[in-house]
Every structure is written in C-alpha cells, then in structure tokens.
Amino acid sequence: MAGVRCIGFLLCPDFDFMGLAVTSPFAVANRYVADTAYDIRFLSEAGGLVRSGCGPAVETQRLSEPSAFDTIIVAAGISLPESSPDFLAYLRQAARSARRLAGLCLGAFAVADAGLLDGRRATTHWRYAPQFRARYPDCALDIGKIYVADGNIWTSAGMSAGIDLAVGMVEADHGRHVARTVARGLVMERRRAGGQAQHSAMLDFDAPSDRIQSVLAYARQNLRRPLTTEDLAAVACLSPRQFTRAFRAETGVSPAKAIEVMRVEAAKHMLEQSRLPIEEIAGATGFAHRERMRRAFLRVQGEVPRAIRRAAGPLAVV
C-alpha cells in the first residue's frame, strides 16, 4: 500500500494498559488520508503474549529488523523498566534505522538506558524526575512539557500525554489540519501542544469540602470578574477571615494565589488555541490589562505570554 508507515509498538513486561490508547490517533488518521497511513504491529523482546500490569495480555511479534519500521514506540509500566542488553541494543539500532523512536512515560528510562538521550532534551513523568536526573545527567530533562521531540527521539510525560505525542506525530506526517481532525475524532477536549505543562491548576486546586469546591467552580466560571476575597467568602457563606483560613487549609495556597494561577492557565489556553489580541485575552481572564498579565505569567510560568504564543505555532484554518 502506497504511503504506509509501519509502527512498531514495543511492549515491556507489565506495561501500562492505557498505553494502548496511544495507537488510537494513528488508527483515526487512517480515516482521513488518501491511502492507509499507518500499520501498527505489537512487538516484544521474546514475542508471544505479554501481560500488562493490570492483568490482560496482548499477543506480540518477536523483535524484528527495526529498519522495517517507520516509528518504534516503547510502552513501559508504572514501575521503572528493567531492560536487557539485547533490548537496549535493539533500541540503539532502531534509533539509527527507524525514522522515529519514542519512549512513553517511563519508557523514557529505557531509551535513556540505551544512551539515546545523552545531549538531548526529553521528558518523563514528573514523579520520577529526580531519579531520571540522577541517572542521566547528560540529558536535558524538561519536566514542564507533556512531550518533547528532539530530532528523531520523542518522549512523553505520561501515558495520557502519549496520546498528545501520537497526535503530534500525525501532525508532523500529515499537517495540522489532519491532526486537528484526528483530535476532534477522538473527542479530545483540546489538542495539547508539546509545550503544554504537565500540571493543571484545575487538578492542583482540588478541595475535599463542597464549600470550597463551590468557590473553585464559581471562580473558574467568573475569571473575568474581580473575584475579591470578600466575593469568594460570600459564595462560601463564611466571613473573609474564616474563608481565607479554610481555603488555605484545603488547597495549600491563598485565594489570591489560586485565582492568579487559574487566570494564567485560562489565558495560556487562549494564547495557544486562538489568535485573539493579547490585550483582549487579558481582559477576558480578569487581568484587566496586558502588563498585569505579563507579570503574572512571569511569576507562574517563568515566561511571557508572547513566548507561549510563539511556541504554540501557527493555527490551521479548519
């Protein structure tokens, strides 16, 4: 078949079953290109059934000549992979002969064990960042990204981020329009670029009580408003002093800091997904003007809004 790209999905023992979802963007892409774009093969070192960490097993082919594959993707489990010398030799050969090699989540450790991340940028799950840096000091670990592509070596921050990595590969192969179509076909809330942060304020600012949860929900829906401590305390039906104490106890930050971070996250999404003027985005997310937003971005993101917009790249017309 003309234009077919063969992808070897290399499963480690006790692999995370969620990693199989990373094949979906390639399967969906096959519906939107003229020829069948991708042919996926499951591989393992010994071949045969490979058991996942949660029990179900997948039938695999034994490792074959890596030059037969356009892309090889390593899927590990939720514990650090233990790679044999033959497995690592295969990865080194694959990095030379396949067009791309990727390590999903902790699969980055296997790629690094093969010496393929020395002098390169990469990412992995944030929880394992200290171990990664200690083991591979020659790799420039960027834990702020959900995936990183450095030359022909790709790595993702986690298994769900592996889906974003796969959509990024589809974009590299077929353009942004097809990638966005694939993301819509997968009913992804939004297409996340590789520069997206691993953490979300919507997750970090969780709270056990319904009272503070209702305040967080109100704030998310009303970022354009001033959202003073008095306003939020009224939503919680508490005095400002009681509210501030309860909010900090449940979230670990002050109400003002939480609102700032939530506004930055909302503005970052608009910067990446639209071409609205920065001044308009500042107003829509409650910063009042662009300079106040710029200062907040420096505090929270460590970079200015224009840099984030540049990193997001051009938007396709769809």
C-alpha atoms as a PDB file:
ATOM      1  CA  MET A   1       0.000   0.000   0.000  1.00  0.00           C
ATOM      2  CA  ALA A   2       1.394   3.357  -1.016  1.00  0.00           C
ATOM      3  CA  GLY A   3       2.326   5.722   1.764  1.00  0.00           C
ATOM      4  CA  VAL A   4       2.010   3.181   4.589  1.00  0.00           C
ATOM      5  CA  ARG A   5       4.075   3.882   7.689  1.00  0.00           C
ATOM      6  CA  CYS A   6       4.651   0.811   9.829  1.00  0.00           C
ATOM      7  CA  ILE A   7       4.693   1.493  13.580  1.00  0.00           C
ATOM      8  CA  GLY A   8       6.258  -0.984  15.993  1.00  0.00           C
ATOM      9  CA  PHE A   9       4.606  -0.721  19.392  1.00  0.00           C
ATOM     10  CA  LEU A  10       7.185  -2.256  21.702  1.00  0.00           C
ATOM     11  CA  LEU A  11       5.638  -3.574  24.925  1.00  0.00           C
ATOM     12  CA  CYS A  12       7.680  -4.037  28.091  1.00  0.00           C
ATOM     13  CA  PRO A  13       6.588  -6.682  30.647  1.00  0.00           C
ATOM     14  CA  ASP A  14       3.802  -5.352  32.941  1.00  0.00           C
ATOM     15  CA  PHE A  15       3.197  -2.460  30.551  1.00  0.00           C
ATOM     16  CA  ASP A  16       0.503   0.071  31.423  1.00  0.00           C
ATOM     17  CA  PHE A  17      -2.624  -0.964  29.522  1.00  0.00           C
ATOM     18  CA  MET A  18      -3.512   2.682  28.987  1.00  0.00           C
ATOM     19  CA  GLY A  19      -0.518   2.879  26.681  1.00  0.00           C
ATOM     20  CA  LEU A  20      -2.507   1.001  24.056  1.00  0.00           C
ATOM     21  CA  ALA A  21      -4.676   4.117  23.689  1.00  0.00           C
ATOM     22  CA  VAL A  22      -1.676   5.772  22.054  1.00  0.00           C
ATOM     23  CA  THR A  23      -2.412   3.700  18.945  1.00  0.00           C
ATOM     24  CA  SER A  24      -5.803   5.408  18.514  1.00  0.00           C
ATOM     25  CA  PRO A  25      -4.603   8.660  16.862  1.00  0.00           C
ATOM     26  CA  PHE A  26      -2.875   6.592  14.170  1.00  0.00           C
ATOM     27  CA  ALA A  27      -5.966   4.457  13.610  1.00  0.00           C
ATOM     28  CA  VAL A  28      -8.189   7.530  13.365  1.00  0.00           C
ATOM     29  CA  ALA A  29      -5.726   9.199  10.982  1.00  0.00           C
ATOM     30  CA  ASN A  30      -6.213   6.282   8.602  1.00  0.00           C
ATOM     31  CA  ARG A  31      -9.771   7.531   8.015  1.00  0.00           C
ATOM     32  CA  TYR A  32      -8.670  10.974   6.889  1.00  0.00           C
ATOM     33  CA  VAL A  33      -5.842  10.400   4.421  1.00  0.00           C
ATOM     34  CA  ALA A  34      -5.991   9.208   0.849  1.00  0.00           C
ATOM     35  CA  ASP A  35      -4.050   5.981   1.488  1.00  0.00           C
ATOM     36  CA  THR A  36      -3.830   3.892   4.638  1.00  0.00           C
ATOM     37  CA  ALA A  37      -1.337   5.928   6.629  1.00  0.00           C
ATOM     38  CA  TYR A  38      -0.309   3.615   9.472  1.00  0.00           C
ATOM     39  CA  ASP A  39       0.058  -0.102  10.078  1.00  0.00           C
ATOM     40  CA  ILE A  40       0.587  -0.956  13.760  1.00  0.00           C
ATOM     41  CA  ARG A  41       2.445  -4.055  14.962  1.00  0.00           C
ATOM     42  CA  PHE A  42       2.797  -5.074  18.613  1.00  0.00           C
ATOM     43  CA  LEU A  43       6.325  -6.189  19.459  1.00  0.00           C
ATOM     44  CA  SER A  44       8.152  -7.614  22.473  1.00  0.00           C
ATOM     45  CA  GLU A  45      11.596  -8.986  23.156  1.00  0.00           C
ATOM     46  CA  ALA A  46      10.500 -12.647  23.272  1.00  0.00           C
ATOM     47  CA  GLY A  47       7.270 -12.429  21.269  1.00  0.00           C
ATOM     48  CA  GLY A  48       4.022 -14.135  22.221  1.00  0.00           C
ATOM     49  CA  LEU A  49       1.675 -12.981  24.961  1.00  0.00           C
ATOM     50  CA  VAL A  50       2.872 -10.048  27.077  1.00  0.00           C
ATOM     51  CA  ARG A  51       0.993  -9.471  30.306  1.00  0.00           C
ATOM     52  CA  SER A  52       0.005  -5.936  31.224  1.00  0.00           C
ATOM     53  CA  GLY A  53       0.344  -4.557  34.731  1.00  0.00           C
ATOM     54  CA  CYS A  54      -3.406  -4.859  35.304  1.00  0.00           C
ATOM     55  CA  GLY A  55      -3.706  -8.434  34.010  1.00  0.00           C
ATOM     56  CA  PRO A  56      -4.850  -8.693  30.368  1.00  0.00           C
ATOM     57  CA  ALA A  57      -2.211  -9.840  27.897  1.00  0.00           C
ATOM     58  CA  VAL A  58      -1.516  -8.794  24.307  1.00  0.00           C
ATOM     59  CA  GLU A  59      -0.203 -11.017  21.521  1.00  0.00           C
ATOM     60  CA  THR A  60       3.076  -9.675  20.136  1.00  0.00           C
ATOM     61  CA  GLN A  61       5.625 -10.401  17.454  1.00  0.00           C
ATOM     62  CA  ARG A  62       9.234 -11.029  18.386  1.00  0.00           C
ATOM     63  CA  LEU A  63      11.580  -8.107  17.752  1.00  0.00           C
ATOM     64  CA  SER A  64      12.374  -7.912  14.063  1.00  0.00           C
ATOM     65  CA  GLU A  65      14.657  -5.796  11.912  1.00  0.00           C
ATOM     66  CA  PRO A  66      14.000  -2.190  13.046  1.00  0.00           C
ATOM     67  CA  SER A  67      14.562  -0.858   9.538  1.00  0.00           C
ATOM     68  CA  ALA A  68      11.177  -2.415   8.697  1.00  0.00           C
ATOM     69  CA  PHE A  69       9.536   0.260  10.858  1.00  0.00           C
ATOM     70  CA  ASP A  70       8.972   3.934  10.277  1.00  0.00           C
ATOM     71  CA  THR A  71       8.427   4.519  14.009  1.00  0.00           C
ATOM     72  CA  ILE A  72       9.086   2.450  17.127  1.00  0.00           C
ATOM     73  CA  ILE A  73       7.290   3.356  20.368  1.00  0.00           C
ATOM     74  CA  VAL A  74       8.323   1.915  23.739  1.00  0.00           C
ATOM     75  CA  ALA A  75       5.498   1.405  26.258  1.00  0.00           C
ATOM     76  CA  ALA A  76       6.526   0.596  29.827  1.00  0.00           C
ATOM     77  CA  GLY A  77       4.534   0.164  33.025  1.00  0.00           C
ATOM     78  CA  ILE A  78       4.109   2.171  36.207  1.00  0.00           C
ATOM     79  CA  SER A  79       7.448   0.946  37.590  1.00  0.00           C
ATOM     80  CA  LEU A  80      10.882   1.644  36.144  1.00  0.00           C
ATOM     81  CA  PRO A  81      11.596  -0.796  33.297  1.00  0.00           C
ATOM     82  CA  GLU A  82      14.431  -3.297  33.570  1.00  0.00           C
ATOM     83  CA  SER A  83      15.892  -3.635  30.094  1.00  0.00           C
ATOM     84  CA  SER A  84      18.131  -6.476  28.947  1.00  0.00           C
ATOM     85  CA  PRO A  85      21.333  -5.797  26.982  1.00  0.00           C
ATOM     86  CA  ASP A  86      19.666  -7.214  23.841  1.00  0.00           C
ATOM     87  CA  PHE A  87      16.666  -4.921  24.289  1.00  0.00           C
ATOM     88  CA  LEU A  88      18.906  -1.856  24.645  1.00  0.00           C
ATOM     89  CA  ALA A  89      20.962  -2.909  21.624  1.00  0.00           C
ATOM     90  CA  TYR A  90      17.736  -3.111  19.637  1.00  0.00           C
ATOM     91  CA  LEU A  91      16.778   0.426  20.671  1.00  0.00           C
ATOM     92  CA  ARG A  92      20.191   1.736  19.597  1.00  0.00           C
ATOM     93  CA  GLN A  93      19.813   0.038  16.240  1.00  0.00           C
ATOM     94  CA  ALA A  94      16.263   1.369  15.921  1.00  0.00           C
ATOM     95  CA  ALA A  95      17.445   4.930  16.565  1.00  0.00           C
ATOM     96  CA  ARG A  96      19.745   4.575  13.536  1.00  0.00           C
ATOM     97  CA  SER A  97      17.415   2.805  11.119  1.00  0.00           C
ATOM     98  CA  ALA A  98      13.841   3.834  12.017  1.00  0.00           C
ATOM     99  CA  ARG A  99      12.682   7.362  11.259  1.00  0.00           C
ATOM    100  CA  ARG A 100      11.479   7.920  14.825  1.00  0.00           C
ATOM    101  CA  LEU A 101      11.865   6.308  18.232  1.00  0.00           C
ATOM    102  CA  ALA A 102       9.660   7.227  21.180  1.00  0.00           C
ATOM    103  CA  GLY A 103       9.548   6.400  24.888  1.00  0.00           C
ATOM    104  CA  LEU A 104       6.155   6.787  26.552  1.00  0.00           C
ATOM    105  CA  CYS A 105       6.201   7.930  30.182  1.00  0.00           C
ATOM    106  CA  LEU A 106       8.706   5.646  31.998  1.00  0.00           C
ATOM    107  CA  GLY A 107       9.666   4.208  28.615  1.00  0.00           C
ATOM    108  CA  ALA A 108      11.979   7.228  28.521  1.00  0.00           C
ATOM    109  CA  PHE A 109      14.144   5.406  31.067  1.00  0.00           C
ATOM    110  CA  ALA A 110      14.659   2.526  28.627  1.00  0.00           C
ATOM    111  CA  VAL A 111      15.553   4.967  25.847  1.00  0.00           C
ATOM    112  CA  ALA A 112      17.980   6.720  28.192  1.00  0.00           C
ATOM    113  CA  ASP A 113      19.478   3.388  29.331  1.00  0.00           C
ATOM    114  CA  ALA A 114      20.337   2.793  25.676  1.00  0.00           C
ATOM    115  CA  GLY A 115      22.328   6.040  25.726  1.00  0.00           C
ATOM    116  CA  LEU A 116      19.995   7.712  23.252  1.00  0.00           C
ATOM    117  CA  LEU A 117      19.125  10.754  25.369  1.00  0.00           C
ATOM    118  CA  ASP A 118      22.654  11.934  26.128  1.00  0.00           C
ATOM    119  CA  GLY A 119      22.934  15.524  24.947  1.00  0.00           C
ATOM    120  CA  ARG A 120      19.212  15.623  24.083  1.00  0.00           C
ATOM    121  CA  ARG A 121      16.101  17.180  25.565  1.00  0.00           C
ATOM    122  CA  ALA A 122      13.477  14.803  26.942  1.00  0.00           C
ATOM    123  CA  THR A 123      10.647  14.489  29.430  1.00  0.00           C
ATOM    124  CA  THR A 124       9.109  11.794  31.606  1.00  0.00           C
ATOM    125  CA  HIS A 125       6.572  11.541  34.417  1.00  0.00           C
ATOM    126  CA  TRP A 126       7.110  14.377  36.894  1.00  0.00           C
ATOM    127  CA  ARG A 127       7.139  11.994  39.876  1.00  0.00           C
ATOM    128  CA  TYR A 128      10.288  10.282  38.564  1.00  0.00           C
ATOM    129  CA  ALA A 129      12.166  13.452  37.609  1.00  0.00           C
ATOM    130  CA  PRO A 130      14.709  13.296  40.496  1.00  0.00           C
ATOM    131  CA  GLN A 131      15.619   9.681  39.668  1.00  0.00           C
ATOM    132  CA  PHE A 132      15.873  10.483  35.975  1.00  0.00           C
ATOM    133  CA  ARG A 133      18.180  13.447  36.537  1.00  0.00           C
ATOM    134  CA  ALA A 134      20.390  11.442  38.887  1.00  0.00           C
ATOM    135  CA  ARG A 135      20.705   8.522  36.466  1.00  0.00           C
ATOM    136  CA  TYR A 136      21.074  10.512  33.241  1.00  0.00           C
ATOM    137  CA  PRO A 137      22.861  13.804  33.994  1.00  0.00           C
ATOM    138  CA  ASP A 138      23.761  14.281  30.315  1.00  0.00           C
ATOM    139  CA  CYS A 139      20.103  14.534  29.308  1.00  0.00           C
ATOM    140  CA  ALA A 140      18.372  17.924  29.490  1.00  0.00           C
ATOM    141  CA  LEU A 141      15.164  16.856  31.242  1.00  0.00           C
ATOM    142  CA  ASP A 142      12.291  19.288  30.667  1.00  0.00           C
ATOM    143  CA  ILE A 143       9.642  18.240  33.161  1.00  0.00           C
ATOM    144  CA  GLY A 144       7.475  21.203  32.197  1.00  0.00           C
ATOM    145  CA  LYS A 145       6.472  19.635  28.858  1.00  0.00           C
ATOM    146  CA  ILE A 146       3.923  16.915  28.159  1.00  0.00           C
ATOM    147  CA  TYR A 147       6.069  15.634  25.302  1.00  0.00           C
ATOM    148  CA  VAL A 148       9.380  16.518  23.700  1.00  0.00           C
ATOM    149  CA  ALA A 149      10.667  15.775  20.204  1.00  0.00           C
ATOM    150  CA  ASP A 150      14.427  16.203  19.892  1.00  0.00           C
ATOM    151  CA  GLY A 151      15.495  15.105  16.442  1.00  0.00           C
ATOM    152  CA  ASN A 152      14.137  11.627  15.832  1.00  0.00           C
ATOM    153  CA  ILE A 153      13.748  10.811  19.563  1.00  0.00           C
ATOM    154  CA  TRP A 154      10.382  11.554  21.182  1.00  0.00           C
ATOM    155  CA  THR A 155       9.392  11.216  24.855  1.00  0.00           C
ATOM    156  CA  SER A 156       6.144  11.823  26.722  1.00  0.00           C
ATOM    157  CA  ALA A 157       5.411  12.860  30.291  1.00  0.00           C
ATOM    158  CA  GLY A 158       2.801  10.195  30.970  1.00  0.00           C
ATOM    159  CA  MET A 159       0.586   7.655  29.240  1.00  0.00           C
ATOM    160  CA  SER A 160      -2.239  10.111  28.595  1.00  0.00           C
ATOM    161  CA  ALA A 161       0.370  12.572  27.280  1.00  0.00           C
ATOM    162  CA  GLY A 162       1.407   9.791  24.905  1.00  0.00           C
ATOM    163  CA  ILE A 163      -1.869  10.390  23.070  1.00  0.00           C
ATOM    164  CA  ASP A 164      -0.813  14.014  22.544  1.00  0.00           C
ATOM    165  CA  LEU A 165       2.582  12.764  21.361  1.00  0.00           C
ATOM    166  CA  ALA A 166       0.891  10.491  18.813  1.00  0.00           C
ATOM    167  CA  VAL A 167      -1.267  13.369  17.546  1.00  0.00           C
ATOM    168  CA  GLY A 168       1.943  15.389  17.282  1.00  0.00           C
ATOM    169  CA  MET A 169       3.442  12.649  15.120  1.00  0.00           C
ATOM    170  CA  VAL A 170       0.346  12.680  12.915  1.00  0.00           C
ATOM    171  CA  GLU A 171       0.766  16.446  12.566  1.00  0.00           C
ATOM    172  CA  ALA A 172       4.439  16.033  11.619  1.00  0.00           C
ATOM    173  CA  ASP A 173       3.431  13.484   8.963  1.00  0.00           C
ATOM    174  CA  HIS A 174       0.228  14.990   7.572  1.00  0.00           C
ATOM    175  CA  GLY A 175      -0.073  18.582   8.786  1.00  0.00           C
ATOM    176  CA  ARG A 176      -2.032  20.469  11.403  1.00  0.00           C
ATOM    177  CA  HIS A 177      -5.406  20.139   9.678  1.00  0.00           C
ATOM    178  CA  VAL A 178      -5.320  16.325   9.805  1.00  0.00           C
ATOM    179  CA  ALA A 179      -4.029  16.414  13.397  1.00  0.00           C
ATOM    180  CA  ARG A 180      -6.913  18.624  14.484  1.00  0.00           C
ATOM    181  CA  THR A 181      -9.378  16.400  12.677  1.00  0.00           C
ATOM    182  CA  VAL A 182      -7.928  13.390  14.493  1.00  0.00           C
ATOM    183  CA  ALA A 183      -8.177  15.193  17.851  1.00  0.00           C
ATOM    184  CA  ARG A 184     -11.825  16.011  17.177  1.00  0.00           C
ATOM    185  CA  GLY A 185     -12.456  12.420  16.115  1.00  0.00           C
ATOM    186  CA  LEU A 186     -11.066  11.244  19.460  1.00  0.00           C
ATOM    187  CA  VAL A 187     -13.284  13.800  21.254  1.00  0.00           C
ATOM    188  CA  MET A 188     -10.208  15.288  22.900  1.00  0.00           C
ATOM    189  CA  GLU A 189     -11.205  18.309  24.952  1.00  0.00           C
ATOM    190  CA  ARG A 190      -8.490  20.227  23.189  1.00  0.00           C
ATOM    191  CA  ARG A 191      -5.384  19.475  21.215  1.00  0.00           C
ATOM    192  CA  ARG A 192      -2.398  19.959  23.521  1.00  0.00           C
ATOM    193  CA  ALA A 193       0.901  21.026  22.012  1.00  0.00           C
ATOM    194  CA  GLY A 194       4.131  19.566  23.357  1.00  0.00           C
ATOM    195  CA  GLY A 195       4.864  22.731  25.296  1.00  0.00           C
ATOM    196  CA  GLN A 196       1.774  22.286  27.455  1.00  0.00           C
ATOM    197  CA  ALA A 197       2.598  21.973  31.158  1.00  0.00           C
ATOM    198  CA  GLN A 198       2.214  18.597  32.870  1.00  0.00           C
ATOM    199  CA  HIS A 199       0.279  20.096  35.762  1.00  0.00           C
ATOM    200  CA  SER A 200      -3.122  21.749  35.663  1.00  0.00           C
ATOM    201  CA  ALA A 201      -4.381  24.262  38.194  1.00  0.00           C
ATOM    202  CA  MET A 202      -7.777  22.623  37.848  1.00  0.00           C
ATOM    203  CA  LEU A 203      -6.251  19.487  39.383  1.00  0.00           C
ATOM    204  CA  ASP A 204      -3.876  21.151  41.836  1.00  0.00           C
ATOM    205  CA  PHE A 205      -6.595  23.279  43.415  1.00  0.00           C
ATOM    206  CA  ASP A 206      -8.850  20.442  44.416  1.00  0.00           C
ATOM    207  CA  ALA A 207     -10.559  20.568  47.791  1.00  0.00           C
ATOM    208  CA  PRO A 208     -12.277  17.964  49.955  1.00  0.00           C
ATOM    209  CA  SER A 209     -15.225  20.080  51.109  1.00  0.00           C
ATOM    210  CA  ASP A 210     -18.211  21.019  48.995  1.00  0.00           C
ATOM    211  CA  ARG A 211     -17.972  24.568  50.348  1.00  0.00           C
ATOM    212  CA  ILE A 212     -14.511  25.224  48.876  1.00  0.00           C
ATOM    213  CA  GLN A 213     -15.301  23.173  45.766  1.00  0.00           C
ATOM    214  CA  SER A 214     -18.201  25.513  45.066  1.00  0.00           C
ATOM    215  CA  VAL A 215     -15.873  28.503  45.389  1.00  0.00           C
ATOM    216  CA  LEU A 216     -13.408  26.977  42.928  1.00  0.00           C
ATOM    217  CA  ALA A 217     -16.201  26.233  40.455  1.00  0.00           C
ATOM    218  CA  TYR A 218     -17.529  29.785  40.797  1.00  0.00           C
ATOM    219  CA  ALA A 219     -14.057  31.242  40.237  1.00  0.00           C
ATOM    220  CA  ARG A 220     -13.442  29.152  37.104  1.00  0.00           C
ATOM    221  CA  GLN A 221     -16.707  30.369  35.610  1.00  0.00           C
ATOM    222  CA  ASN A 222     -16.172  34.018  36.514  1.00  0.00           C
ATOM    223  CA  LEU A 223     -12.486  34.745  35.929  1.00  0.00           C
ATOM    224  CA  ARG A 224     -13.353  37.999  34.158  1.00  0.00           C
ATOM    225  CA  ARG A 225     -14.795  39.408  37.417  1.00  0.00           C
ATOM    226  CA  PRO A 226     -12.668  40.952  40.198  1.00  0.00           C
ATOM    227  CA  LEU A 227     -13.078  37.878  42.482  1.00  0.00           C
ATOM    228  CA  THR A 228     -12.053  39.571  45.719  1.00  0.00           C
ATOM    229  CA  THR A 229     -11.689  37.616  48.947  1.00  0.00           C
ATOM    230  CA  GLU A 230     -14.983  39.153  50.073  1.00  0.00           C
ATOM    231  CA  ASP A 231     -16.736  37.940  46.890  1.00  0.00           C
ATOM    232  CA  LEU A 232     -15.435  34.394  47.315  1.00  0.00           C
ATOM    233  CA  ALA A 233     -16.178  34.337  51.052  1.00  0.00           C
ATOM    234  CA  ALA A 234     -19.796  35.231  50.247  1.00  0.00           C
ATOM    235  CA  VAL A 235     -20.018  32.219  47.897  1.00  0.00           C
ATOM    236  CA  ALA A 236     -18.711  30.017  50.733  1.00  0.00           C
ATOM    237  CA  CYS A 237     -21.100  31.666  53.243  1.00  0.00           C
ATOM    238  CA  LEU A 238     -18.151  32.443  55.518  1.00  0.00           C
ATOM    239  CA  SER A 239     -16.545  35.595  56.852  1.00  0.00           C
ATOM    240  CA  PRO A 240     -13.455  36.676  54.872  1.00  0.00           C
ATOM    241  CA  ARG A 241     -11.165  35.572  57.731  1.00  0.00           C
ATOM    242  CA  GLN A 242     -12.849  32.171  58.110  1.00  0.00           C
ATOM    243  CA  PHE A 243     -12.855  31.684  54.342  1.00  0.00           C
ATOM    244  CA  THR A 244      -9.159  32.534  53.876  1.00  0.00           C
ATOM    245  CA  ARG A 245      -8.187  30.126  56.662  1.00  0.00           C
ATOM    246  CA  ALA A 246     -10.378  27.304  55.303  1.00  0.00           C
ATOM    247  CA  PHE A 247      -9.257  27.855  51.694  1.00  0.00           C
ATOM    248  CA  ARG A 248      -5.568  27.722  52.554  1.00  0.00           C
ATOM    249  CA  ALA A 249      -6.060  24.649  54.733  1.00  0.00           C
ATOM    250  CA  GLU A 250      -7.729  22.732  51.864  1.00  0.00           C
ATOM    251  CA  THR A 251      -5.722  23.935  48.863  1.00  0.00           C
ATOM    252  CA  GLY A 252      -2.367  24.910  50.351  1.00  0.00           C
ATOM    253  CA  VAL A 253      -2.424  28.408  48.839  1.00  0.00           C
ATOM    254  CA  SER A 254      -4.143  31.722  49.431  1.00  0.00           C
ATOM    255  CA  PRO A 255      -7.320  32.588  47.475  1.00  0.00           C
ATOM    256  CA  ALA A 256      -5.441  35.346  45.617  1.00  0.00           C
ATOM    257  CA  LYS A 257      -2.682  32.970  44.502  1.00  0.00           C
ATOM    258  CA  ALA A 258      -5.187  30.338  43.361  1.00  0.00           C
ATOM    259  CA  ILE A 259      -7.091  32.896  41.292  1.00  0.00           C
ATOM    260  CA  GLU A 260      -3.864  34.166  39.708  1.00  0.00           C
ATOM    261  CA  VAL A 261      -2.782  30.655  38.693  1.00  0.00           C
ATOM    262  CA  MET A 262      -6.228  29.794  37.329  1.00  0.00           C
ATOM    263  CA  ARG A 263      -6.257  33.001  35.287  1.00  0.00           C
ATOM    264  CA  VAL A 264      -2.800  32.257  33.903  1.00  0.00           C
ATOM    265  CA  GLU A 265      -3.882  28.756  32.890  1.00  0.00           C
ATOM    266  CA  ALA A 266      -7.036  30.054  31.182  1.00  0.00           C
ATOM    267  CA  ALA A 267      -5.066  32.779  29.380  1.00  0.00           C
ATOM    268  CA  LYS A 268      -2.405  30.264  28.322  1.00  0.00           C
ATOM    269  CA  HIS A 269      -5.086  28.090  26.741  1.00  0.00           C
ATOM    270  CA  MET A 270      -6.422  31.105  24.801  1.00  0.00           C
ATOM    271  CA  LEU A 271      -2.913  32.072  23.682  1.00  0.00           C
ATOM    272  CA  GLU A 272      -2.277  28.560  22.334  1.00  0.00           C
ATOM    273  CA  GLN A 273      -5.695  27.941  20.790  1.00  0.00           C
ATOM    274  CA  SER A 274      -6.679  31.342  19.357  1.00  0.00           C
ATOM    275  CA  ARG A 275      -5.239  34.431  17.738  1.00  0.00           C
ATOM    276  CA  LEU A 276      -7.158  36.906  19.869  1.00  0.00           C
ATOM    277  CA  PRO A 277      -5.130  40.019  20.728  1.00  0.00           C
ATOM    278  CA  ILE A 278      -3.207  39.683  23.985  1.00  0.00           C
ATOM    279  CA  GLU A 279      -4.994  42.723  25.426  1.00  0.00           C
ATOM    280  CA  GLU A 280      -8.357  41.051  24.764  1.00  0.00           C
ATOM    281  CA  ILE A 281      -7.196  37.807  26.402  1.00  0.00           C
ATOM    282  CA  ALA A 282      -6.036  39.791  29.442  1.00  0.00           C
ATOM    283  CA  GLY A 283      -9.487  41.310  29.811  1.00  0.00           C
ATOM    284  CA  ALA A 284     -11.314  38.028  29.258  1.00  0.00           C
ATOM    285  CA  THR A 285      -9.349  36.294  32.017  1.00  0.00           C
ATOM    286  CA  GLY A 286      -9.587  39.066  34.599  1.00  0.00           C
ATOM    287  CA  PHE A 287      -6.126  40.620  34.337  1.00  0.00           C
ATOM    288  CA  ALA A 288      -7.562  43.998  33.276  1.00  0.00           C
ATOM    289  CA  HIS A 289      -4.556  44.825  31.076  1.00  0.00           C
ATOM    290  CA  ARG A 290      -1.680  43.053  29.376  1.00  0.00           C
ATOM    291  CA  GLU A 291       1.095  44.281  31.682  1.00  0.00           C
ATOM    292  CA  ARG A 292      -0.603  42.777  34.719  1.00  0.00           C
ATOM    293  CA  MET A 293      -0.985  39.530  32.794  1.00  0.00           C
ATOM    294  CA  ARG A 294       2.669  39.622  31.729  1.00  0.00           C
ATOM    295  CA  ARG A 295       3.833  39.947  35.339  1.00  0.00           C
ATOM    296  CA  ALA A 296       1.558  37.076  36.429  1.00  0.00           C
ATOM    297  CA  PHE A 297       2.898  34.853  33.635  1.00  0.00           C
ATOM    298  CA  LEU A 298       6.470  35.534  34.742  1.00  0.00           C
ATOM    299  CA  ARG A 299       5.591  34.544  38.308  1.00  0.00           C
ATOM    300  CA  VAL A 300       3.625  31.410  37.400  1.00  0.00           C
ATOM    301  CA  GLN A 301       5.075  30.209  34.065  1.00  0.00           C
ATOM    302  CA  GLY A 302       8.503  31.794  34.081  1.00  0.00           C
ATOM    303  CA  GLU A 303       7.943  33.226  30.593  1.00  0.00           C
ATOM    304  CA  VAL A 304       5.906  35.974  28.979  1.00  0.00           C
ATOM    305  CA  PRO A 305       2.655  35.482  27.014  1.00  0.00           C
ATOM    306  CA  ARG A 306       4.291  36.273  23.655  1.00  0.00           C
ATOM    307  CA  ALA A 307       6.800  33.444  24.137  1.00  0.00           C
ATOM    308  CA  ILE A 308       3.975  30.985  24.813  1.00  0.00           C
ATOM    309  CA  ARG A 309       2.111  32.123  21.701  1.00  0.00           C
ATOM    310  CA  ARG A 310       5.236  31.741  19.578  1.00  0.00           C
ATOM    311  CA  ALA A 311       5.842  28.231  20.937  1.00  0.00           C
ATOM    312  CA  ALA A 312       2.268  27.212  20.064  1.00  0.00           C
ATOM    313  CA  GLY A 313       2.971  27.877  16.375  1.00  0.00           C
ATOM    314  CA  PRO A 314       0.516  28.960  13.679  1.00  0.00           C
ATOM    315  CA  LEU A 315      -3.099  27.890  13.745  1.00  0.00           C
ATOM    316  CA  ALA A 316      -4.584  25.979  10.832  1.00  0.00           C
ATOM    317  CA  VAL A 317      -7.750  27.131   9.104  1.00  0.00           C
ATOM    318  CA  VAL A 318     -10.353  24.421   9.705  1.00  0.00           C
END
